[in-house]
Every structure is written in structure tokens, then in C-alpha cells.
Amino acid sequence: MSSPLVAAVNRWYRANARPLPWRSETTTAWHVLISEFMLQQTPVARVLPMYDRWITMFPVPSALATQPVATAVREWGRLGYPRRAQRLHAASVVLDTEFDDEVPADLELLRGLPGVGEYTAAAVMAFAFAKRSVVVDTNVRRVLARAVLGQQWPAPNLSRAEMALAESLVPKSDEAASTWSAGVMELGAVICTVTKPNCDECPIASHCAWRQAGYVESPRPTRTQAWHGTDRQCRGAIVQMLRDSDSPVANAQLRTVWDDAEQFKKCLLALRAEGLVVRTQKGWTL
């Protein structure tokens, strides 16, 4: 039997879930996988138009797998982190060649796909196949920290203890478990938000340990991630210029995106080696 907290979240979700396109009854596991790649570090509002475009252009894995990886990067648009497009393309090739153009309903097989980690594999199992799995993202971590641990913020890094807590709350039945996984994530996204949690509308306010403790505030732990001046920023600048150009970009023009000549050269050659950019007689292109 589910705990009162889980039961309350599941009731709330069934009545209040946003009608997101990857939650449609016609959504396939491949579509869910696309959405999970896109939603990594990217807000829903930015993903929506690109998701619709992608499932139209690439309705099955083979539709993407038979295209050059540069097509995937170009069609990724301004979602950022273009390596996600490269890895999704690599995953589509594996699905096409090894899994008969289908996404496997197996956690271990999903983990073996390029670009698919623990979270994405669990999310596909829960949201595509309605199977019990432990889905833990930043929204889930925040809800559990507040409602169960009585803390305003989760720790900077996911711990084994935190995963064990999350696992302990997942109902045993597949149906209730998949609803909980979607519901607790939704709760963190729209009610138990980062800066302005709407506690008056929260379905688990009466169960919330943070509320019972008097909403004790604490400094938000941060995990600093360098960006300015990094290879990642350099690579992104190169890819963005090529994506924005309708024709090949001459080396001298492309060079203007970055001040450090050696770093620029290293990143450009790395992108070329990975198949993300191509040099033609007229210049560089995706």
C-alpha cells in the first residue's frame, strides 16, 4: 500500500497533469526518449516546438539513423548542448541496427544506449512503458528534501542515501509507480518550485516536514560549473555560427568566434573528429 504522501501526489497528478505532448496516448517510446534527451537542462517551453518538429521529421529511430549526424546537430537548433543531438543520433543507429527500430523495454538495455544514463533509462521505463523504476531529477530531489527530510534544499550531489529514500517511496505496482514518478516530478515543476513554492495549493502540505518545521530557510547549496572560457563554450560558439549560416563558413570567418587561437583549433579539430562539423572546399559546415 502506498504511503499517504504518495497517494496524495498520485491523486493530484491524475487531476492536474499538464497536457504535454510526450504524455499523449499516441506517444511512442522513441518519442519519450527524444523528449528526455531534449529536457536535459532545458526548460519545457523551449523544448515544445523542437519536440514537435523532431517527431515529425524522425518518427522512428531509423528516420534519424539514416541521416548524417550533422543533420541531427543542425535540427537541434538552439536547444543547447549539441552533444545531446550527437548522442541521440548514435542511440538511433543502435536502435535501428540492433533492436529492429524499437526502444527496448528493459532497463539494462536502455542503459547501454549511447547518451542514456541512469535517470534517462529509468524515465523511459516509467513514462514510455509504465513500469516501476526510480526516477530522480532535480524536481524530485527538491520535493523529497522538503516534504520528507524537512530541508529547503537537497545536497549539491545525489547520494546513495537519497536514492534509497526515493526507491523506498516508489509503489510496488507498475501503474501506481509510474504515476508517482510523473506526479512527484510534476509537483516540483509547477508547485514546489525553486524560488516561490505554492504551498497553499500543494497536495502534500499536510505531510510536508519542511512546512511542519516552520519553513526554516538555509543557503542554497551550489555546485559551481565553469563555463566562461571552457572548451564547451568554444565548441558551442563554433557550432552556433555554422548552424546560423546557410553556406559553408570560411576558416578566417569562423576563427572570429573565439579569441584563443590554440583552443579554437583544438575544439574545431575535435568537432571534426566527432563528425559534428565538416570541412569542404568552400569552408566549414555542419
Coordinates of N, CA and C in Angstrom, one line a residue, residues 78-286:
R78 N 18.5 25.7 -31.3 CA 19.1 26.4 -30.1 C 18.8 25.8 -28.8
L79 N 18.6 24.5 -28.8 CA 18.3 23.8 -27.5 C 19.6 23.8 -26.6
G80 N 20.8 24.0 -27.2 CA 22.0 24.0 -26.5 C 22.5 22.6 -26.2
Y81 N 23.8 22.5 -25.8 CA 24.4 21.2 -25.5 C 24.3 20.3 -26.7
P82 N 24.8 20.7 -27.9 CA 24.6 19.9 -29.1 C 25.1 18.5 -29.1
R83 N 26.0 18.1 -28.1 CA 26.4 16.7 -28.0 C 25.2 15.8 -27.7
R84 N 24.1 16.4 -27.1 CA 22.9 15.6 -26.9 C 22.4 15.1 -28.2
A85 N 22.4 16.0 -29.2 CA 21.9 15.6 -30.6 C 22.8 14.5 -31.2
Q86 N 24.1 14.6 -31.0 CA 25.1 13.6 -31.5 C 24.8 12.3 -30.8
R87 N 24.6 12.3 -29.5 CA 24.4 11.0 -28.8 C 23.0 10.4 -29.1
L88 N 22.0 11.3 -29.3 CA 20.7 10.8 -29.7 C 20.8 10.1 -31.0
H89 N 21.5 10.7 -31.9 CA 21.7 10.1 -33.3 C 22.4 8.8 -33.1
A90 N 23.5 8.7 -32.3 CA 24.1 7.4 -32.0 C 23.2 6.4 -31.5
A91 N 22.3 6.8 -30.6 CA 21.3 5.9 -30.0 C 20.4 5.4 -31.1
S92 N 20.0 6.3 -32.0 CA 19.1 5.9 -33.0 C 19.7 4.8 -34.0
V93 N 21.0 4.9 -34.2 CA 21.7 3.9 -35.0 C 21.6 2.6 -34.4
V94 N 21.9 2.5 -33.1 CA 21.9 1.3 -32.3 C 20.4 0.7 -32.3
L95 N 19.5 1.5 -32.1 CA 18.1 1.1 -32.1 C 17.7 0.5 -33.5
D96 N 18.1 1.2 -34.5 CA 17.8 0.7 -35.9 C 18.5 -0.6 -36.2
T97 N 19.7 -0.7 -35.9 CA 20.5 -1.9 -36.3 C 20.4 -3.1 -35.4
E98 N 20.2 -2.8 -34.1 CA 20.2 -3.9 -33.1 C 18.9 -4.2 -32.4
F99 N 17.9 -3.3 -32.5 CA 16.7 -3.5 -31.8 C 15.5 -3.4 -32.8
D100 N 15.6 -3.7 -34.1 CA 14.5 -3.6 -35.0 C 13.7 -2.3 -35.0
D101 N 14.5 -1.2 -34.8 CA 13.8 0.1 -34.9 C 12.9 0.4 -33.7
E102 N 13.1 -0.3 -32.6 CA 12.3 -0.1 -31.4 C 13.1 0.2 -30.2
V103 N 12.5 0.9 -29.2 CA 13.2 1.2 -28.0 C 12.9 0.0 -27.1
P104 N 13.9 -0.6 -26.5 CA 13.7 -1.8 -25.7 C 13.1 -1.5 -24.3
A105 N 12.2 -2.3 -23.9 CA 11.5 -2.1 -22.6 C 12.3 -2.9 -21.5
D106 N 13.6 -2.6 -21.4 CA 14.5 -3.3 -20.5 C 15.5 -2.2 -20.0
L107 N 15.5 -2.1 -18.6 CA 16.4 -1.1 -18.0 C 17.8 -1.3 -18.4
E108 N 18.4 -2.5 -18.3 CA 19.8 -2.7 -18.6 C 20.1 -2.4 -20.1
L109 N 19.2 -2.8 -21.0 CA 19.4 -2.5 -22.4 C 19.4 -1.0 -22.7
L110 N 18.5 -0.3 -22.0 CA 18.4 1.1 -22.2 C 19.6 1.8 -21.7
R111 N 20.2 1.4 -20.5 CA 21.4 2.0 -20.0 C 22.6 1.8 -21.0
G112 N 22.5 0.8 -21.8 CA 23.6 0.6 -22.8 C 23.5 1.4 -24.0
L113 N 22.5 2.2 -24.2 CA 22.4 3.0 -25.4 C 23.3 4.3 -25.2
P114 N 23.8 4.8 -26.3 CA 24.7 6.0 -26.2 C 23.9 7.2 -25.6
G115 N 24.5 7.8 -24.7 CA 23.8 9.0 -24.1 C 22.7 8.8 -23.1
V116 N 22.5 7.5 -22.8 CA 21.4 7.1 -21.9 C 22.0 6.7 -20.5
G117 N 21.8 7.6 -19.5 CA 22.3 7.3 -18.2 C 21.2 6.7 -17.3
E118 N 21.5 6.7 -16.0 CA 20.6 6.1 -15.0 C 19.3 6.8 -15.0
Y119 N 19.3 8.1 -15.0 CA 18.0 8.8 -15.0 C 17.2 8.6 -16.3
T120 N 17.8 8.7 -17.4 CA 17.0 8.6 -18.7 C 16.5 7.2 -18.8
A121 N 17.2 6.2 -18.5 CA 16.7 4.9 -18.6 C 15.5 4.6 -17.7
A122 N 15.6 5.1 -16.5 CA 14.5 5.0 -15.5 C 13.3 5.8 -16.0
A123 N 13.5 7.0 -16.6 CA 12.4 7.8 -17.1 C 11.7 7.1 -18.2
V124 N 12.4 6.5 -19.1 CA 11.8 5.8 -20.3 C 11.0 4.6 -19.8
M125 N 11.5 3.9 -18.8 CA 10.8 2.8 -18.3 C 9.5 3.2 -17.7
A126 N 9.5 4.3 -16.9 CA 8.3 4.8 -16.2 C 7.3 5.5 -17.2
F127 N 7.8 6.3 -18.1 CA 6.9 7.2 -18.9 C 6.5 6.6 -20.2
A128 N 7.4 5.7 -20.7 CA 7.1 5.1 -22.0 C 6.4 3.7 -21.8
F129 N 6.9 3.0 -20.8 CA 6.4 1.6 -20.6 C 5.5 1.4 -19.4
A130 N 5.4 2.5 -18.6 CA 4.6 2.4 -17.3 C 5.1 1.3 -16.4
K131 N 6.4 1.2 -16.3 CA 7.0 0.2 -15.4 C 7.6 0.9 -14.2
R132 N 7.7 0.1 -13.1 CA 8.2 0.6 -11.9 C 9.7 0.9 -12.0
S133 N 10.1 2.1 -11.7 CA 11.5 2.4 -11.8 C 11.7 3.6 -10.8
V134 N 13.0 3.9 -10.5 CA 13.3 5.0 -9.6 C 13.8 6.2 -10.4
V135 N 12.9 7.2 -10.6 CA 13.2 8.4 -11.4 C 13.5 9.5 -10.5
V136 N 14.7 10.0 -10.6 CA 15.1 11.1 -9.7 C 15.8 12.2 -10.5
D137 N 15.1 13.3 -10.6 CA 15.7 14.5 -11.2 C 15.7 15.6 -10.2
T138 N 16.1 16.8 -10.6 CA 16.2 17.9 -9.7 C 14.9 18.3 -9.0
N139 N 13.8 18.2 -9.8 CA 12.5 18.5 -9.2 C 12.1 17.5 -8.1
V140 N 12.4 16.2 -8.4 CA 12.1 15.1 -7.4 C 12.9 15.3 -6.2
R141 N 14.2 15.6 -6.4 CA 15.1 15.8 -5.2 C 14.6 16.9 -4.3
R142 N 14.1 18.0 -4.9 CA 13.7 19.2 -4.1 C 12.4 18.8 -3.3
V143 N 11.5 18.1 -4.0 CA 10.3 17.7 -3.3 C 10.6 16.8 -2.1
L144 N 11.4 15.8 -2.3 CA 11.7 14.9 -1.2 C 12.5 15.5 -0.1
A145 N 13.4 16.5 -0.5 CA 14.2 17.2 0.6 C 13.2 17.9 1.5
R146 N 12.3 18.6 0.9 CA 11.3 19.4 1.7 C 10.3 18.6 2.4
A147 N 9.6 17.7 1.6 CA 8.5 17.0 2.2 C 8.9 15.9 3.2
V148 N 10.0 15.2 2.9 CA 10.4 14.1 3.7 C 11.5 14.4 4.7
L149 N 12.5 15.2 4.2 CA 13.7 15.4 5.1 C 13.6 16.7 5.9
G150 N 12.6 17.6 5.5 CA 12.4 18.9 6.2 C 13.5 19.9 5.9
Q151 N 14.1 19.8 4.7 CA 15.2 20.7 4.3 C 14.7 21.5 3.1
Q152 N 15.1 22.7 3.1 CA 14.7 23.6 2.0 C 15.3 23.1 0.7
W153 N 16.6 22.6 0.7 CA 17.3 22.3 -0.5 C 17.9 20.9 -0.4
P154 N 18.0 20.2 -1.5 CA 18.7 18.9 -1.5 C 20.2 19.2 -1.5
A155 N 21.1 18.3 -1.3 CA 22.5 18.4 -1.3 C 22.9 18.7 -2.8
P156 N 24.1 19.2 -3.0 CA 24.6 19.5 -4.4 C 24.6 18.3 -5.2
N157 N 25.0 17.1 -4.6 CA 25.2 15.9 -5.4 C 24.2 14.8 -4.9
L158 N 23.7 14.0 -5.8 CA 22.8 12.9 -5.4 C 23.6 11.8 -4.7
S159 N 23.1 11.4 -3.5 CA 23.8 10.4 -2.7 C 23.1 9.1 -2.8
R160 N 23.8 8.0 -2.3 CA 23.2 6.7 -2.2 C 22.0 6.8 -1.2
A161 N 22.1 7.5 -0.1 CA 21.0 7.6 0.8 C 19.8 8.3 0.2
E162 N 20.1 9.3 -0.6 CA 18.9 9.9 -1.3 C 18.3 9.0 -2.3
M163 N 19.0 8.2 -3.0 CA 18.5 7.3 -3.9 C 17.7 6.2 -3.2
A164 N 18.2 5.8 -2.0 CA 17.5 4.8 -1.2 C 16.2 5.3 -0.7
L165 N 16.1 6.6 -0.3 CA 14.9 7.2 0.1 C 13.9 7.3 -1.1
A166 N 14.4 7.7 -2.2 CA 13.5 7.7 -3.4 C 12.9 6.4 -3.8
E167 N 13.8 5.3 -3.7 CA 13.3 4.0 -4.0 C 12.3 3.5 -3.0
S168 N 12.5 3.9 -1.8 CA 11.5 3.4 -0.7 C 10.1 4.0 -0.9
L169 N 10.0 5.1 -1.6 CA 8.7 5.7 -1.8 C 8.0 5.2 -3.0
V170 N 8.7 4.6 -4.0 CA 8.1 4.1 -5.2 C 7.1 3.0 -4.9
P171 N 5.9 3.1 -5.3 CA 4.9 2.0 -5.0 C 5.4 0.7 -5.7
K172 N 4.9 -0.4 -5.3 CA 5.3 -1.7 -5.8 C 4.6 -2.0 -7.2
S173 N 3.4 -1.5 -7.4 CA 2.7 -1.8 -8.6 C 3.2 -0.9 -9.7
D174 N 3.2 -1.4 -10.9 CA 3.7 -0.6 -12.1 C 2.9 0.7 -12.3
E175 N 1.6 0.5 -12.3 CA 0.7 1.7 -12.5 C 0.9 2.8 -11.5
A176 N 0.8 2.4 -10.2 CA 1.0 3.5 -9.2 C 2.4 4.0 -9.2
A177 N 3.4 3.2 -9.5 CA 4.8 3.7 -9.5 C 5.0 4.7 -10.7
S178 N 4.5 4.4 -11.9 CA 4.7 5.3 -13.0 C 4.0 6.6 -12.8
T179 N 2.8 6.5 -12.1 CA 2.1 7.7 -11.8 C 2.8 8.6 -10.8
W180 N 3.4 7.9 -9.8 CA 4.2 8.6 -8.8 C 5.4 9.3 -9.4
S181 N 6.1 8.6 -10.3 CA 7.3 9.1 -10.9 C 6.9 10.4 -11.7
A182 N 5.8 10.4 -12.4 CA 5.4 11.6 -13.2 C 4.9 12.6 -12.2
G183 N 4.1 12.2 -11.2 CA 3.5 13.1 -10.3 C 4.4 13.9 -9.4
V184 N 5.4 13.3 -8.8 CA 6.3 14.0 -7.9 C 7.2 14.9 -8.7
M185 N 7.5 14.5 -10.0 CA 8.3 15.4 -10.8 C 7.5 16.6 -11.2
E186 N 6.2 16.4 -11.5 CA 5.3 17.5 -11.9 C 5.1 18.4 -10.7
L187 N 5.0 17.9 -9.5 CA 4.8 18.7 -8.3 C 6.0 19.6 -8.2
G188 N 7.2 19.2 -8.4 CA 8.4 20.0 -8.2 C 8.4 21.1 -9.3
A189 N 7.9 20.7 -10.5 CA 8.0 21.7 -11.6 C 7.0 22.8 -11.5
V190 N 5.8 22.5 -11.0 CA 4.7 23.6 -11.0 C 4.3 24.1 -9.6
I191 N 4.5 23.3 -8.6 CA 4.1 23.7 -7.2 C 5.2 23.9 -6.3
C192 N 6.0 22.9 -6.1 CA 7.2 23.0 -5.1 C 8.4 23.5 -5.9
T193 N 8.3 24.7 -6.4 CA 9.3 25.3 -7.3 C 10.5 25.8 -6.5
V194 N 11.5 26.2 -7.2 CA 12.8 26.6 -6.6 C 12.6 27.8 -5.7
T195 N 12.0 28.9 -6.3 CA 12.0 30.2 -5.6 C 10.7 30.5 -4.9
K196 N 9.6 30.1 -5.5 CA 8.3 30.5 -5.0 C 7.3 29.3 -4.9
P197 N 7.6 28.4 -4.0 CA 6.7 27.2 -3.8 C 5.3 27.7 -3.4
N198 N 4.3 27.1 -4.1 CA 2.9 27.5 -3.9 C 2.3 26.5 -2.9
C199 N 2.7 26.7 -1.6 CA 2.4 25.7 -0.5 C 0.8 25.7 -0.3
D200 N 0.1 26.8 -0.6 CA -1.3 26.8 -0.4 C -2.0 25.8 -1.3
E201 N -1.4 25.5 -2.5 CA -2.0 24.6 -3.5 C -1.4 23.3 -3.5
C202 N -0.5 23.0 -2.6 CA 0.3 21.8 -2.6 C -0.6 20.6 -2.0
P203 N -0.7 19.5 -2.7 CA -1.5 18.4 -2.2 C -0.9 17.6 -1.0
I204 N 0.4 17.9 -0.8 CA 1.1 17.2 0.3 C 1.5 18.2 1.4
A205 N 0.9 19.4 1.5 CA 1.2 20.3 2.5 C 1.1 19.8 3.9
S206 N 0.1 19.0 4.1 CA -0.1 18.4 5.5 C 0.9 17.3 5.8
H207 N 1.6 16.8 4.8 CA 2.6 15.8 5.1 C 4.0 16.4 5.0
C208 N 4.2 17.7 4.7 CA 5.5 18.2 4.5 C 6.3 18.5 5.7
A209 N 7.4 17.9 5.8 CA 8.2 18.1 7.0 C 8.8 19.5 7.1
W210 N 9.1 20.1 6.0 CA 9.7 21.5 5.9 C 8.6 22.4 6.4
R211 N 7.4 22.3 6.0 CA 6.3 23.1 6.5 C 6.1 23.0 8.0
Q212 N 6.1 21.7 8.5 CA 5.9 21.5 9.9 C 7.0 22.0 10.7
A213 N 8.2 22.2 10.1 CA 9.4 22.8 10.8 C 9.4 24.3 10.8
G214 N 8.4 24.9 10.1 CA 8.3 26.3 10.0 C 9.0 26.9 8.9
Y215 N 9.2 26.2 7.8 CA 9.9 26.7 6.6 C 11.2 27.3 6.9
V216 N 12.0 26.6 7.7 CA 13.4 27.1 8.0 C 14.2 27.2 6.8
E217 N 14.6 28.5 6.5 CA 15.4 28.8 5.3 C 16.9 28.5 5.6
S218 N 17.6 28.1 4.5 CA 19.0 27.9 4.6 C 19.7 28.3 3.3
P219 N 20.9 28.6 3.3 CA 21.6 28.9 2.0 C 21.5 27.8 1.0
R220 N 21.3 28.1 -0.2 CA 21.1 27.1 -1.3 C 22.5 26.5 -1.6
P221 N 22.7 25.2 -1.5 CA 24.0 24.7 -1.9 C 24.1 24.8 -3.4
T222 N 25.3 25.1 -3.8 CA 25.5 25.3 -5.3 C 26.7 24.4 -5.7
R223 N 26.6 23.8 -6.8 CA 27.7 23.1 -7.4 C 28.1 23.9 -8.6
T224 N 29.2 24.6 -8.4 CA 29.7 25.6 -9.5 C 30.2 24.8 -10.7
Q225 N 29.8 25.2 -11.8 CA 30.2 24.6 -13.1 C 30.8 25.6 -14.0
A226 N 32.1 25.5 -14.2 CA 32.8 26.5 -15.0 C 32.2 26.5 -16.4
W227 N 32.1 27.7 -17.0 CA 31.6 27.8 -18.4 C 32.4 28.8 -19.2
H228 N 32.6 30.0 -18.7 CA 33.3 31.0 -19.4 C 34.7 30.6 -19.7
G229 N 35.1 30.6 -21.0 CA 36.4 30.3 -21.4 C 36.7 28.8 -21.5
T230 N 35.7 27.9 -21.3 CA 35.9 26.5 -21.4 C 35.9 26.0 -22.8
D231 N 36.3 24.8 -23.0 CA 36.2 24.1 -24.4 C 34.8 24.0 -24.7
R232 N 33.9 23.8 -23.8 CA 32.5 23.6 -24.1 C 31.9 24.9 -24.6
Q233 N 32.3 26.0 -24.1 CA 31.8 27.3 -24.6 C 32.4 27.5 -26.0
C234 N 33.6 27.2 -26.2 CA 34.3 27.4 -27.5 C 33.6 26.5 -28.6
R235 N 33.3 25.3 -28.2 CA 32.7 24.3 -29.2 C 31.3 24.8 -29.5
G236 N 30.6 25.3 -28.5 CA 29.2 25.8 -28.7 C 29.2 27.0 -29.6
A237 N 30.2 27.9 -29.5 CA 30.3 29.1 -30.4 C 30.5 28.7 -31.8
I238 N 31.4 27.7 -32.0 CA 31.7 27.2 -33.4 C 30.4 26.6 -34.0
V239 N 29.8 25.8 -33.3 CA 28.6 25.1 -33.8 C 27.5 26.1 -34.1
Q240 N 27.3 27.1 -33.2 CA 26.3 28.1 -33.4 C 26.5 28.9 -34.7
M241 N 27.7 29.3 -35.0 CA 28.0 30.1 -36.2 C 27.7 29.2 -37.4
L242 N 28.1 28.0 -37.4 CA 27.8 27.1 -38.5 C 26.3 26.8 -38.7
R243 N 25.6 26.7 -37.6 CA 24.2 26.4 -37.7 C 23.5 27.7 -38.2
D244 N 23.9 28.8 -37.9 CA 23.3 30.1 -38.3 C 23.6 30.4 -39.8
S245 N 24.5 29.8 -40.4 CA 24.9 30.1 -41.8 C 24.3 29.1 -42.7
D246 N 23.8 29.7 -43.8 CA 23.2 28.9 -44.9 C 24.2 28.3 -45.9
S247 N 25.5 28.7 -45.7 CA 26.5 28.3 -46.6 C 27.8 28.0 -45.8
P248 N 28.7 27.2 -46.4 CA 30.0 27.0 -45.6 C 30.7 28.3 -45.2
V249 N 31.3 28.2 -44.0 CA 31.9 29.4 -43.4 C 33.4 29.2 -43.6
A250 N 34.0 30.3 -44.1 CA 35.5 30.2 -44.3 C 36.2 30.2 -43.0
N251 N 37.4 29.6 -43.0 CA 38.1 29.4 -41.7 C 38.4 30.7 -41.0
A252 N 38.8 31.7 -41.8 CA 39.1 33.0 -41.2 C 37.9 33.6 -40.5
Q253 N 36.7 33.5 -41.1 CA 35.5 34.0 -40.5 C 35.1 33.2 -39.3
L254 N 35.2 31.9 -39.3 CA 34.9 31.0 -38.2 C 35.8 31.3 -37.0
R255 N 37.0 31.7 -37.3 CA 38.0 31.9 -36.3 C 37.6 33.1 -35.4
T256 N 36.8 34.0 -35.9 CA 36.4 35.2 -35.2 C 35.5 34.9 -34.0
V257 N 35.0 33.7 -33.8 CA 34.1 33.4 -32.7 C 34.9 33.2 -31.4
W258 N 36.3 33.1 -31.5 CA 37.0 32.7 -30.3 C 38.4 33.4 -30.3
D259 N 38.7 34.0 -29.1 CA 40.0 34.7 -29.0 C 41.2 33.8 -29.0
D260 N 41.2 32.7 -28.3 CA 42.3 31.9 -28.1 C 42.5 31.0 -29.3
A261 N 43.5 31.2 -30.1 CA 43.7 30.5 -31.4 C 44.0 29.0 -31.2
E262 N 44.8 28.7 -30.2 CA 45.1 27.3 -29.9 C 43.9 26.5 -29.4
Q263 N 43.1 27.1 -28.6 CA 41.9 26.5 -28.1 C 40.9 26.3 -29.2
F264 N 40.8 27.3 -30.0 CA 39.9 27.3 -31.1 C 40.2 26.1 -32.0
K265 N 41.5 26.0 -32.4 CA 42.0 24.9 -33.3 C 41.7 23.6 -32.7
K266 N 42.0 23.4 -31.4 CA 41.8 22.1 -30.7 C 40.3 21.7 -30.7
C267 N 39.4 22.7 -30.4 CA 38.0 22.4 -30.4 C 37.4 22.1 -31.8
L268 N 37.9 22.9 -32.7 CA 37.4 22.7 -34.1 C 37.8 21.3 -34.6
L269 N 39.1 20.9 -34.4 CA 39.5 19.6 -34.8 C 38.8 18.5 -34.1
A270 N 38.5 18.7 -32.8 CA 37.7 17.7 -32.0 C 36.3 17.5 -32.6
L271 N 35.7 18.6 -32.9 CA 34.4 18.6 -33.5 C 34.4 17.8 -34.9
R272 N 35.5 18.1 -35.6 CA 35.6 17.4 -36.9 C 35.8 15.9 -36.7
A273 N 36.6 15.5 -35.7 CA 36.9 14.1 -35.4 C 35.6 13.4 -35.0
E274 N 34.7 14.1 -34.3 CA 33.5 13.5 -33.8 C 32.4 13.5 -34.9
G275 N 32.7 14.1 -36.0 CA 31.7 14.1 -37.1 C 30.7 15.2 -37.0
L276 N 30.9 16.1 -36.1 CA 29.9 17.2 -35.9 C 30.0 18.3 -36.9
V277 N 31.3 18.5 -37.4 CA 31.5 19.6 -38.4 C 32.3 18.9 -39.5
V278 N 32.2 19.5 -40.7 CA 32.8 19.0 -41.9 C 33.5 20.2 -42.6
R279 N 34.7 19.9 -43.1 CA 35.4 20.9 -43.9 C 35.3 20.6 -45.4
T280 N 34.8 21.5 -46.2 CA 34.6 21.4 -47.6 C 35.6 22.4 -48.3
Q281 N 35.6 22.4 -49.6 CA 36.4 23.3 -50.4 C 36.0 24.7 -50.1
K282 N 34.8 25.0 -49.8 CA 34.3 26.3 -49.6 C 34.3 26.8 -48.1
G283 N 34.6 25.8 -47.2 CA 34.7 26.2 -45.8 C 34.1 25.2 -44.9
W284 N 33.8 25.6 -43.7 CA 33.3 24.6 -42.7 C 31.8 24.6 -42.6
T285 N 31.2 23.5 -42.4 CA 29.7 23.4 -42.3 C 29.4 22.2 -41.4
L286 N 28.1 22.1 -41.0 CA 27.6 21.0 -40.2 C 27.3 19.8 -41.1

